Amino acid sequence: MSASAALMVAAEGGIIGDGRTGANLALGVGLLGLAIGWLALARAGGRISIGNARTGGMSAMVVGLAGTALAVLHLATSSGGPGTGNGLVGAIAAVPLGLGAVLLGRRALTRSRGADRPLDRLTV
C-alpha cells in the first residue's frame, strides 16, 4: 500500500469504523504533537533536563503536520455537513491542534538555537 493510499484510508476512517474514526485519529495525532511540542519547549527553557529540545521540536513539527494533513484529508473526503455523524467538526477542530503543534515545535527550535550560542556572541 502506498503512502497516499494509506493516508486516504486513514482520513476516510479506516477499513472498519464509522466516519468519525478519521477525525478522531487526526485529533489524537494533533494532541500528541501539542504534547511533544510543549515538552520540547520546556526542555529549551531549562525546566526539564532530560532529552534534546531540537529533536523534540522537530518531532512536534512532523507530528503536527501529519495531524493537519489527516484532518484536511478527512475534510476533503467527508460527505454531508456538521452534525451528520461523519466527523466533520472533529476534523475542523484537529486543524488548529496540528498547526499549534507546528508552532510550538518551531518555537522550541528557536529557543534551543539561542541556548547553544556561546556567550561571547551574545554580547554586543
GROMACS .gro file of C-alpha atoms in nm:
model
  124
    1MET     CA    1   0.000   0.000   0.000
    2SER     CA    2   0.144   0.338  -0.097
    3ALA     CA    3   0.171   0.632   0.142
    4SER     CA    4  -0.103   0.828  -0.034
    5ALA     CA    5  -0.339   0.531  -0.025
    6ALA     CA    6  -0.267   0.480   0.346
    7LEU     CA    7  -0.341   0.847   0.418
    8MET     CA    8  -0.667   0.828   0.224
    9VAL     CA    9  -0.775   0.515   0.415
   10ALA     CA   10  -0.684   0.685   0.746
   11ALA     CA   11  -0.869   1.004   0.653
   12GLU     CA   12  -1.181   0.815   0.549
   13GLY     CA   13  -1.198   0.637   0.883
   14GLY     CA   14  -1.001   0.323   0.812
   15ILE     CA   15  -1.123  -0.001   0.669
   16ILE     CA   16  -1.369  -0.059   0.951
   17GLY     CA   17  -1.540   0.206   1.159
   18ASP     CA   18  -1.772   0.496   1.120
   19GLY     CA   19  -1.689   0.830   0.964
   20ARG     CA   20  -1.562   0.974   1.292
   21THR     CA   21  -1.262   0.743   1.309
   22GLY     CA   22  -1.052   0.955   1.071
   23ALA     CA   23  -1.135   1.273   1.260
   24ASN     CA   24  -1.056   1.107   1.592
   25LEU     CA   25  -0.724   0.989   1.453
   26ALA     CA   26  -0.642   1.343   1.338
   27LEU     CA   27  -0.743   1.480   1.680
   28GLY     CA   28  -0.524   1.226   1.858
   29VAL     CA   29  -0.224   1.299   1.638
   30GLY     CA   30  -0.275   1.674   1.686
   31LEU     CA   31  -0.291   1.637   2.065
   32LEU     CA   32   0.018   1.417   2.061
   33GLY     CA   33   0.201   1.684   1.860
   34LEU     CA   34   0.097   1.951   2.111
   35ALA     CA   35   0.225   1.740   2.400
   36ILE     CA   36   0.558   1.679   2.226
   37GLY     CA   37   0.589   2.048   2.142
   38TRP     CA   38   0.512   2.152   2.498
   39LEU     CA   39   0.776   1.914   2.634
   40ALA     CA   40   1.032   2.036   2.379
   41LEU     CA   41   0.958   2.396   2.476
   42ALA     CA   42   1.006   2.306   2.843
   43ARG     CA   43   1.339   2.142   2.756
   44ALA     CA   44   1.451   2.451   2.565
   45GLY     CA   45   1.361   2.672   2.860
   46GLY     CA   46   1.563   2.459   3.100
   47ARG     CA   47   1.267   2.341   3.308
   48ILE     CA   48   1.323   1.977   3.209
   49SER     CA   49   1.676   1.839   3.188
   50ILE     CA   50   1.602   1.512   3.008
   51GLY     CA   51   1.615   1.492   2.630
   52ASN     CA   52   1.706   1.720   2.345
   53ALA     CA   53   1.496   2.026   2.267
   54ARG     CA   54   1.591   2.029   1.898
   55THR     CA   55   1.484   1.669   1.846
   56GLY     CA   56   1.159   1.730   2.033
   57GLY     CA   57   1.091   2.045   1.831
   58MET     CA   58   1.142   1.867   1.501
   59SER     CA   59   0.926   1.576   1.620
   60ALA     CA   60   0.647   1.812   1.720
   61MET     CA   61   0.659   1.980   1.380
   62VAL     CA   62   0.643   1.649   1.193
   63VAL     CA   63   0.361   1.507   1.408
   64GLY     CA   64   0.170   1.836   1.385
   65LEU     CA   65   0.198   1.838   1.006
   66ALA     CA   66   0.079   1.477   0.992
   67GLY     CA   67  -0.222   1.560   1.210
   68THR     CA   68  -0.307   1.862   0.997
   69ALA     CA   69  -0.274   1.657   0.678
   70LEU     CA   70  -0.504   1.387   0.816
   71ALA     CA   71  -0.761   1.647   0.920
   72VAL     CA   72  -0.753   1.821   0.581
   73LEU     CA   73  -0.785   1.486   0.402
   74HIS     CA   74  -1.084   1.397   0.619
   75LEU     CA   75  -1.240   1.737   0.548
   76ALA     CA   76  -1.190   1.687   0.176
   77THR     CA   77  -1.336   1.336   0.166
   78SER     CA   78  -1.625   1.368   0.412
   79SER     CA   79  -1.975   1.399   0.279
   80GLY     CA   80  -2.253   1.595   0.442
   81GLY     CA   81  -2.229   1.879   0.684
   82PRO     CA   82  -2.174   1.927   1.055
   83GLY     CA   83  -2.400   1.717   1.271
   84THR     CA   84  -2.434   1.430   1.025
   85GLY     CA   85  -2.206   1.199   1.223
   86ASN     CA   86  -1.919   1.186   0.976
   87GLY     CA   87  -1.664   1.366   1.197
   88LEU     CA   88  -1.655   1.696   1.012
   89VAL     CA   89  -1.649   1.905   1.331
   90GLY     CA   90  -1.372   1.688   1.477
   91ALA     CA   91  -1.162   1.736   1.166
   92ILE     CA   92  -1.219   2.112   1.182
   93ALA     CA   93  -1.102   2.109   1.544
   94ALA     CA   94  -0.796   1.897   1.455
   95VAL     CA   95  -0.655   2.152   1.209
   96PRO     CA   96  -0.564   2.418   1.471
   97LEU     CA   97  -0.428   2.146   1.703
   98GLY     CA   98  -0.185   2.032   1.436
   99LEU     CA   99  -0.087   2.386   1.347
  100GLY     CA  100  -0.038   2.464   1.716
  101ALA     CA  101   0.199   2.168   1.743
  102VAL     CA  102   0.397   2.302   1.447
  103LEU     CA  103   0.420   2.645   1.609
  104LEU     CA  104   0.529   2.502   1.946
  105GLY     CA  105   0.793   2.290   1.774
  106ARG     CA  106   0.922   2.590   1.581
  107ARG     CA  107   0.939   2.797   1.898
  108ALA     CA  108   1.131   2.520   2.076
  109LEU     CA  109   1.377   2.509   1.786
  110THR     CA  110   1.425   2.884   1.802
  111ARG     CA  111   1.483   2.881   2.178
  112SER     CA  112   1.722   2.587   2.164
  113ARG     CA  113   1.925   2.758   1.892
  114GLY     CA  114   1.967   3.062   2.118
  115ALA     CA  115   2.078   2.843   2.409
  116ASP     CA  116   2.351   2.677   2.200
  117ARG     CA  117   2.532   3.003   2.117
  118PRO     CA  118   2.848   3.091   2.305
  119LEU     CA  119   2.824   3.380   2.549
  120ASP     CA  120   3.075   3.600   2.363
  121ARG     CA  121   2.847   3.611   2.057
  122LEU     CA  122   2.552   3.733   2.259
  123THR     CA  123   2.729   4.045   2.381
  124VAL     CA  124   2.732   4.347   2.153
   0.00000   0.00000   0.00000
